[in-house]
Amino acid sequence: MPSQPYTASHAHETNGPLPAAIFTVFGATGDLSLRYIMPTLLHMESENLFPEGFAIIAAGRREISTAQFFELLDNAGYLPEVSKESKQRFMRRVEYLSVSFDLPESFDKLSRRIGDRSGDPLGYGHECFNRFYYFAVAPKYFALGAKYLKEHGLLEPCSEHGRTIRLMIEKPFGADQSSAAALDLSLLEYFTEHQIYRTDHYLGKETVQNMLVLRFANEFLEPIWNRDYVDHVEISMLESDGVGRRGATYDAVGALSDVVQNHLLQLLAFTAMERPAKNDAESLRDEKCIVLKDLRPYTAKTIFGNVVRGQYQEYSKEIGKEGHSQTETFVAIKTFIDNKRWKGVPFYLRSGKKMPKRIAEISVHFKPNKNDLFSTEDVKPNILSVQLQPKEKITMRINNKIPGAMKLHSGELVFNYEDQFHSEAPPAYERLFLDFFQGDQRLFIRNDEIQAAWKFVDSIRDNWNSENAPLQSYASGQNEPQESEKLINSAGHSWFTN
Ligand SMILES: NC(=O)c1ccc[n+]([C@@H]2O[C@H](COP(=O)([O-])OP(=O)(O)OC[C@H]3O[C@@H](n4cnc5c(N)ncnc54)[C@H](OP(=O)(O)O)[C@@H]3O)[C@@H](O)[C@H]2O)c1
């Protein structure tokens, strides 16, 4: 059967047209916005995804004009190549406004600006319209921003006209379980849980979404997706870059909170969850949350040998704290999920900066085949890997016969997005924006998931602190700490990445 050709509709399924709305992006002049948000919105413009009456307000602290904002965007160098018409349409759609969280009165400007647009510019026949907000700013401003929006009448609901108000926020969601709970409480004063869209852009990646299809639309996997057949699972997210310009911010966070608490635990949840009762946001998030709650927390005794922390050699110097930073740039973890399906199966998680190669991959290692037909040395265990970076692809390692001899060879069945659909997978943020505008929370994280993930991560951080856990040094771009190898070798396993 020929593979189905890729079409734009594969990439941008929208569940119908997007609603007219005013989308205000706070932090529009920041790195996140210049690098991802604005380029994605321009890309969406080039695909004609916005309806008439979809306005974008780019809000930053600095006092600049809309023309200067576009100069900033152009100079940042992340905008995609689009047609002149698309760019011009986008420039008409976006307006820059200086709004500062230090100056509550600057929200008057926002309120007037949104007010100015409300004499029916969106074609509703009334003054009500959807208001979508994105706080692409430091989390310390989230509660303040919500308060000012409320005080300026920008969160008023309108059941009569079905006006929708939603908020999208970016990690970090707290620095531990208690600060995450406090952040939630402060936001829940102004928004309901159904209005809050917590983003982990990894969930916008096609391969992560495909985990659901892979697992629950291929029935043959279900009987073997458990402790009887799975030997161990590895989830790695390795970067070749160092901390770069993020030095000061990163130093207050570290790899455990920056990557493990969110990206890695979300990937683990997608890999290990039970089948959701329905393909809707609550059922999916219920099942992910159960897995996160079933993670076995660490104690002062179990932390050693099961969790490794490391730092690349030049890190302290790079961030201007020579020899003094205790922040980890590498973490390796061996953990267990205490439920019926996964009891006794090790899950190895690993994340690091300045690694020899950049790769993000989940690999499920099946138990060695016991058979008396072939030499057990020749029969290699089957491995199913889902790679998110650098390529989005799925591979299955199977044993085959070498031509001309009754000898075995372990080879790969490959499903590669680019080859299959003749295009790279669409950008993660595009999927997330489409869902946000259309009110689909499946790919956004619920507050109880955040709490459960922090509870697990806190058990590591607290025991690291109380037990003075050593920080292993490793050579940039060459290897990971030796202790990481020991951690996985102790159970007879070794790190695997395609
Ligand atoms: N960058 C990423 O790739 C990335 C990825 C995931 C999550 N995040 C998170 O997203 C958030 C923003 O990150 P970023 O990298 O974009 O930070 P950034 O480059 O430092 O930008 C911060 C933004 O916030 C604005 N801002 C700062 N103080 C303000 C105030 N008092 N009132 C109003 N606006 C203010 C800045 O405006 P001016 O520039 O005009 O001063 C700028 O637009 C952070 O929480 C970060 O952890 C970032």
Tab-separated table of N, CA and C in Angstrom, residues 239-355:
chain	number	residue	atom	x	y	z
A	239	GLU	N	21.060	17.224	25.775
A	239	GLU	CA	21.324	18.391	24.927
A	239	GLU	C	22.819	18.536	24.741
A	240	SER	N	23.242	18.948	23.554
A	240	SER	CA	24.680	19.172	23.358
A	240	SER	C	25.063	20.584	23.807
A	241	ASP	N	24.089	21.490	23.852
A	241	ASP	CA	24.371	22.859	24.289
A	241	ASP	C	24.575	22.933	25.793
A	242	GLY	N	25.231	24.027	26.215
A	242	GLY	CA	25.321	24.315	27.645
A	242	GLY	C	24.170	25.226	28.041
A	243	VAL	N	24.356	26.002	29.106
A	243	VAL	CA	23.247	26.856	29.546
A	243	VAL	C	23.161	28.147	28.745
A	244	GLY	N	24.233	28.514	28.048
A	244	GLY	CA	24.218	29.702	27.203
A	244	GLY	C	23.818	30.947	27.964
A	245	ARG	N	22.886	31.703	27.349
A	245	ARG	CA	22.494	32.985	27.953
A	245	ARG	C	21.586	32.813	29.166
A	246	ARG	N	21.121	31.596	29.394
A	246	ARG	CA	20.200	31.376	30.517
A	246	ARG	C	20.917	31.197	31.849
A	247	GLY	N	22.251	31.378	31.867
A	247	GLY	CA	23.071	31.051	33.024
A	247	GLY	C	22.470	31.376	34.382
A	248	ALA	N	22.170	32.667	34.615
A	248	ALA	CA	21.712	33.088	35.937
A	248	ALA	C	20.378	32.436	36.284
A	249	THR	N	19.451	32.406	35.327
A	249	THR	CA	18.128	31.812	35.589
A	249	THR	C	18.288	30.315	35.848
A	250	TYR	N	19.094	29.668	35.006
A	250	TYR	CA	19.253	28.218	35.114
A	250	TYR	C	19.858	27.835	36.455
A	251	ASP	N	20.809	28.647	36.910
A	251	ASP	CA	21.519	28.302	38.138
A	251	ASP	C	20.578	28.221	39.346
A	252	ALA	N	19.463	28.929	39.275
A	252	ALA	CA	18.505	28.877	40.383
A	252	ALA	C	17.544	27.694	40.231
A	253	VAL	N	17.681	26.956	39.139
A	253	VAL	CA	16.689	25.903	38.855
A	253	VAL	C	17.343	24.510	38.813
A	254	GLY	N	18.244	24.297	37.829
A	254	GLY	CA	18.912	23.002	37.697
A	254	GLY	C	18.099	22.003	36.882
A	255	ALA	N	18.787	20.956	36.422
A	255	ALA	CA	18.181	19.992	35.496
A	255	ALA	C	16.976	19.261	36.094
A	256	LEU	N	17.027	18.986	37.394
A	256	LEU	CA	15.937	18.227	38.023
A	256	LEU	C	14.604	18.973	37.873
A	257	SER	N	14.617	20.275	38.202
A	257	SER	CA	13.376	21.053	38.113
A	257	SER	C	13.105	21.514	36.692
A	258	ASP	N	14.156	21.767	35.932
A	258	ASP	CA	13.987	22.339	34.593
A	258	ASP	C	13.476	21.310	33.588
A	259	VAL	N	13.893	20.069	33.731
A	259	VAL	CA	13.541	19.068	32.707
A	259	VAL	C	12.814	17.847	33.297
A	260	VAL	N	13.324	17.317	34.423
A	260	VAL	CA	12.740	16.077	34.942
A	260	VAL	C	11.308	16.314	35.417
A	261	GLN	N	11.111	17.372	36.212
A	261	GLN	CA	9.793	17.598	36.821
A	261	GLN	C	8.692	17.727	35.770
A	262	ASN	N	9.027	18.241	34.618
A	262	ASN	CA	7.987	18.480	33.615
A	262	ASN	C	8.134	17.541	32.413
A	263	HIS	N	9.119	17.816	31.519
A	263	HIS	CA	9.181	17.043	30.272
A	263	HIS	C	9.322	15.533	30.525
A	264	LEU	N	10.301	15.148	31.345
A	264	LEU	CA	10.571	13.710	31.491
A	264	LEU	C	9.425	12.989	32.194
A	265	LEU	N	8.866	13.612	33.226
A	265	LEU	CA	7.768	12.930	33.932
A	265	LEU	C	6.492	12.885	33.082
A	266	GLN	N	6.309	13.873	32.224
A	266	GLN	CA	5.164	13.814	31.313
A	266	GLN	C	5.358	12.680	30.308
A	267	LEU	N	6.582	12.531	29.799
A	267	LEU	CA	6.832	11.433	28.852
A	267	LEU	C	6.644	10.089	29.549
A	268	LEU	N	7.094	10.024	30.794
A	268	LEU	CA	6.909	8.782	31.563
A	268	LEU	C	5.409	8.488	31.728
A	269	ALA	N	4.640	9.545	32.035
A	269	ALA	CA	3.198	9.342	32.250
A	269	ALA	C	2.516	8.837	30.970
A	270	PHE	N	2.883	9.405	29.816
A	270	PHE	CA	2.296	8.937	28.548
A	270	PHE	C	2.682	7.482	28.265
A	271	THR	N	3.903	7.120	28.665
A	271	THR	CA	4.381	5.758	28.396
A	271	THR	C	3.704	4.728	29.300
A	272	ALA	N	3.457	5.129	30.559
A	272	ALA	CA	3.047	4.124	31.545
A	272	ALA	C	1.557	4.141	31.889
A	273	MET	N	0.836	5.157	31.442
A	273	MET	CA	-0.568	5.298	31.878
A	273	MET	C	-1.461	4.159	31.389
A	274	GLU	N	-2.585	3.998	32.084
A	274	GLU	CA	-3.611	3.049	31.637
A	274	GLU	C	-4.419	3.703	30.516
A	275	ARG	N	-5.189	2.889	29.839
A	275	ARG	CA	-6.028	3.405	28.743
A	275	ARG	C	-7.078	4.362	29.313
A	276	PRO	N	-7.152	5.605	28.824
A	276	PRO	CA	-8.177	6.526	29.351
A	276	PRO	C	-9.579	6.052	28.951
A	277	ALA	N	-10.553	6.313	29.817
A	277	ALA	CA	-11.928	5.886	29.524
A	277	ALA	C	-12.424	6.556	28.248
A	278	LYS	N	-12.039	7.812	28.055
A	278	LYS	CA	-12.449	8.542	26.842
A	278	LYS	C	-11.259	9.341	26.338
A	279	ASN	N	-11.338	9.745	25.068
A	279	ASN	CA	-10.269	10.577	24.521
A	279	ASN	C	-10.600	12.037	24.793
A	280	ASP	N	-10.728	12.361	26.074
A	280	ASP	CA	-10.969	13.764	26.412
A	280	ASP	C	-9.977	14.206	27.492
A	281	ALA	N	-9.951	15.516	27.722
A	281	ALA	CA	-8.905	16.082	28.584
A	281	ALA	C	-8.927	15.473	29.989
A	282	GLU	N	-10.097	15.347	30.579
A	282	GLU	CA	-10.123	14.877	31.971
A	282	GLU	C	-9.715	13.410	32.074
A	283	SER	N	-10.217	12.573	31.163
A	283	SER	CA	-9.880	11.138	31.245
A	283	SER	C	-8.372	10.941	31.055
A	284	LEU	N	-7.821	11.656	30.087
A	284	LEU	CA	-6.393	11.521	29.805
A	284	LEU	C	-5.561	11.990	30.998
A	285	ARG	N	-5.935	13.131	31.532
A	285	ARG	CA	-5.138	13.682	32.625
A	285	ARG	C	-5.344	12.895	33.916
A	286	ASP	N	-6.529	12.302	34.081
A	286	ASP	CA	-6.750	11.420	35.251
A	286	ASP	C	-5.723	10.291	35.230
A	287	GLU	N	-5.578	9.672	34.061
A	287	GLU	CA	-4.685	8.501	33.979
A	287	GLU	C	-3.215	8.893	34.139
A	288	LYS	N	-2.834	10.031	33.559
A	288	LYS	CA	-1.437	10.473	33.731
A	288	LYS	C	-1.154	10.762	35.199
A	289	CYS	N	-2.135	11.365	35.840
A	289	CYS	CA	-1.949	11.744	37.247
A	289	CYS	C	-1.783	10.508	38.140
A	290	ILE	N	-2.532	9.451	37.821
A	290	ILE	CA	-2.421	8.222	38.625
A	290	ILE	C	-0.986	7.691	38.564
A	291	VAL	N	-0.397	7.691	37.370
A	291	VAL	CA	0.983	7.207	37.230
A	291	VAL	C	1.931	8.062	38.070
A	292	LEU	N	1.774	9.370	37.966
A	292	LEU	CA	2.689	10.267	38.691
A	292	LEU	C	2.557	10.065	40.201
A	293	LYS	N	1.334	9.791	40.630
A	293	LYS	CA	1.128	9.556	42.071
A	293	LYS	C	1.708	8.218	42.509
A	294	ASP	N	1.805	7.282	41.574
A	294	ASP	CA	2.334	5.952	41.914
A	294	ASP	C	3.862	5.872	41.856
A	295	LEU	N	4.519	6.961	41.480
A	295	LEU	CA	5.987	6.928	41.466
A	295	LEU	C	6.491	6.763	42.897
A	296	ARG	N	7.473	5.904	43.045
A	296	ARG	CA	7.980	5.626	44.397
A	296	ARG	C	8.895	6.768	44.843
A	297	PRO	N	8.534	7.462	45.934
A	297	PRO	CA	9.396	8.570	46.372
A	297	PRO	C	10.697	8.054	46.981
A	298	TYR	N	11.717	8.909	47.022
A	298	TYR	CA	13.010	8.511	47.586
A	298	TYR	C	13.073	8.807	49.076
A	299	THR	N	13.950	8.065	49.742
A	299	THR	CA	14.222	8.310	51.148
A	299	THR	C	15.735	8.565	51.259
A	300	ALA	N	16.182	8.918	52.474
A	300	ALA	CA	17.620	9.152	52.685
A	300	ALA	C	18.403	7.897	52.309
A	301	LYS	N	17.786	6.723	52.480
A	301	LYS	CA	18.479	5.470	52.161
A	301	LYS	C	18.494	5.186	50.666
A	302	THR	N	17.360	5.396	50.009
A	302	THR	CA	17.267	4.961	48.603
A	302	THR	C	17.834	5.980	47.613
A	303	ILE	N	18.115	7.193	48.075
A	303	ILE	CA	18.598	8.209	47.129
A	303	ILE	C	19.971	7.834	46.552
A	304	PHE	N	20.817	7.211	47.364
A	304	PHE	CA	22.158	6.869	46.882
A	304	PHE	C	22.105	5.640	45.984
A	305	GLY	N	22.807	5.739	44.877
A	305	GLY	CA	22.833	4.611	43.935
A	305	GLY	C	21.660	4.637	42.970
A	306	ASN	N	20.624	5.403	43.301
A	306	ASN	CA	19.445	5.441	42.424
A	306	ASN	C	19.252	6.793	41.738
A	307	VAL	N	19.964	7.790	42.226
A	307	VAL	CA	19.887	9.113	41.595
A	307	VAL	C	21.299	9.691	41.537
A	308	VAL	N	21.670	10.184	40.360
A	308	VAL	CA	23.011	10.768	40.195
A	308	VAL	C	22.855	12.210	39.758
A	309	ARG	N	23.619	13.089	40.371
A	309	ARG	CA	23.615	14.491	39.915
A	309	ARG	C	24.999	14.873	39.434
A	310	GLY	N	25.064	15.635	38.353
A	310	GLY	CA	26.365	16.011	37.797
A	310	GLY	C	26.370	17.445	37.297
A	311	GLN	N	27.575	17.919	37.030
A	311	GLN	CA	27.723	19.282	36.493
A	311	GLN	C	28.863	19.269	35.483
A	312	TYR	N	28.677	19.854	34.313
A	312	TYR	CA	29.786	19.850	33.339
A	312	TYR	C	30.902	20.779	33.804
A	313	GLN	N	32.111	20.428	33.375
A	313	GLN	CA	33.295	21.039	33.992
A	313	GLN	C	33.352	22.566	33.922
A	314	GLU	N	32.932	23.132	32.805
A	314	GLU	CA	33.086	24.601	32.671
A	314	GLU	C	31.881	25.363	33.189
A	315	TYR	N	30.899	24.648	33.741
A	315	TYR	CA	29.633	25.322	34.051
A	315	TYR	C	29.795	26.531	34.980
A	316	SER	N	30.467	26.315	36.124
A	316	SER	CA	30.557	27.402	37.111
A	316	SER	C	31.235	28.626	36.512
A	317	LYS	N	32.296	28.371	35.743
A	317	LYS	CA	33.010	29.469	35.111
A	317	LYS	C	32.094	30.187	34.108
A	318	GLU	N	31.374	29.374	33.347
A	318	GLU	CA	30.490	29.926	32.311
A	318	GLU	C	29.461	30.888	32.902
A	319	ILE	N	28.979	30.574	34.094
A	319	ILE	CA	27.946	31.457	34.669
A	319	ILE	C	28.553	32.479	35.632
A	320	GLY	N	29.886	32.531	35.664
A	320	GLY	CA	30.566	33.547	36.466
A	320	GLY	C	30.597	33.255	37.956
A	321	LYS	N	30.564	31.952	38.346
A	321	LYS	CA	30.571	31.605	39.771
A	321	LYS	C	31.648	30.562	40.003
A	322	GLU	N	32.828	30.784	39.505
A	322	GLU	CA	33.841	29.745	39.441
A	322	GLU	C	33.931	28.889	40.712
A	323	GLY	N	33.689	27.621	40.532
A	323	GLY	CA	33.852	26.676	41.641
A	323	GLY	C	32.761	26.721	42.699
A	324	HIS	N	31.791	27.604	42.566
A	324	HIS	CA	30.856	27.768	43.675
A	324	HIS	C	29.452	27.236	43.424
A	325	SER	N	29.103	27.033	42.187
A	325	SER	CA	27.729	26.614	41.948
A	325	SER	C	27.551	25.125	42.256
A	326	GLN	N	26.486	24.815	42.939
A	326	GLN	CA	26.158	23.416	43.240
A	326	GLN	C	24.970	22.950	42.400
A	327	THR	N	24.664	23.701	41.357
A	327	THR	CA	23.499	23.370	40.526
A	327	THR	C	23.820	22.223	39.573
A	328	GLU	N	22.910	21.266	39.479
A	328	GLU	CA	23.150	20.119	38.593
A	328	GLU	C	22.763	20.460	37.156
A	329	THR	N	23.633	20.057	36.219
A	329	THR	CA	23.305	20.192	34.792
A	329	THR	C	23.029	18.806	34.204
A	330	PHE	N	23.095	17.807	35.065
A	330	PHE	CA	22.849	16.417	34.635
A	330	PHE	C	22.151	15.673	35.769
A	331	VAL	N	21.175	14.860	35.418
A	331	VAL	CA	20.522	13.986	36.405
A	331	VAL	C	20.263	12.633	35.759
A	332	ALA	N	20.519	11.570	36.492
A	332	ALA	CA	20.097	10.231	36.058
A	332	ALA	C	19.341	9.612	37.228
A	333	ILE	N	18.238	8.962	36.911
A	333	ILE	CA	17.344	8.463	37.957
A	333	ILE	C	16.899	7.047	37.619
A	334	LYS	N	16.891	6.208	38.634
A	334	LYS	CA	16.253	4.889	38.472
A	334	LYS	C	15.028	4.901	39.386
A	335	THR	N	13.872	4.719	38.793
A	335	THR	CA	12.666	4.799	39.621
A	335	THR	C	11.708	3.649	39.302
A	336	PHE	N	10.709	3.501	40.149
A	336	PHE	CA	9.716	2.439	39.965
A	336	PHE	C	8.311	3.017	40.089
A	337	ILE	N	7.394	2.407	39.376
A	337	ILE	CA	5.985	2.808	39.492
A	337	ILE	C	5.292	1.700	40.264
A	338	ASP	N	4.784	2.056	41.433
A	338	ASP	CA	4.220	1.013	42.292
A	338	ASP	C	2.760	0.739	41.950
A	339	ASN	N	2.558	0.094	40.825
A	339	ASN	CA	1.201	-0.361	40.508
A	339	ASN	C	1.300	-1.748	39.871
A	340	LYS	N	0.122	-2.322	39.584
A	340	LYS	CA	0.080	-3.705	39.140
A	340	LYS	C	0.812	-3.902	37.809
A	341	ARG	N	0.651	-2.939	36.899
A	341	ARG	CA	1.227	-3.096	35.561
A	341	ARG	C	2.762	-3.041	35.584
A	342	TRP	N	3.318	-2.175	36.443
A	342	TRP	CA	4.750	-1.887	36.319
A	342	TRP	C	5.574	-2.320	37.513
A	343	LYS	N	4.966	-3.019	38.456
A	343	LYS	CA	5.689	-3.403	39.679
A	343	LYS	C	7.030	-4.086	39.331
A	344	GLY	N	8.108	-3.544	39.847
A	344	GLY	CA	9.427	-4.164	39.660
A	344	GLY	C	10.140	-3.794	38.373
A	345	VAL	N	9.491	-3.016	37.480
A	345	VAL	CA	10.148	-2.636	36.215
A	345	VAL	C	10.886	-1.309	36.419
A	346	PRO	N	12.217	-1.279	36.260
A	346	PRO	CA	12.913	-0.001	36.428
A	346	PRO	C	12.616	0.971	35.288
A	347	PHE	N	12.378	2.200	35.633
A	347	PHE	CA	12.274	3.296	34.666
A	347	PHE	C	13.508	4.167	34.889
A	348	TYR	N	14.336	4.285	33.864
A	348	TYR	CA	15.539	5.113	33.956
A	348	TYR	C	15.279	6.444	33.250
A	349	LEU	N	15.522	7.519	33.949
A	349	LEU	CA	15.339	8.845	33.359
A	349	LEU	C	16.685	9.549	33.351
A	350	ARG	N	16.935	10.309	32.307
A	350	ARG	CA	18.249	10.946	32.223
A	350	ARG	C	18.127	12.255	31.444
A	351	SER	N	18.712	13.292	31.993
A	351	SER	CA	18.722	14.560	31.287
A	351	SER	C	20.047	15.253	31.543
A	352	GLY	N	20.628	15.872	30.519
A	352	GLY	CA	21.889	16.560	30.752
A	352	GLY	C	22.191	17.583	29.681
A	353	LYS	N	22.994	18.538	30.064
A	353	LYS	CA	23.502	19.530	29.105
A	353	LYS	C	24.943	19.189	28.773
A	354	LYS	N	25.404	19.719	27.636
A	354	LYS	CA	26.775	19.461	27.158
A	354	LYS	C	27.046	17.956	27.044
A	355	MET	N	26.124	17.292	26.445
A	355	MET	CA	26.269	15.855	26.196
A	355	MET	C	26.877	15.662	24.801
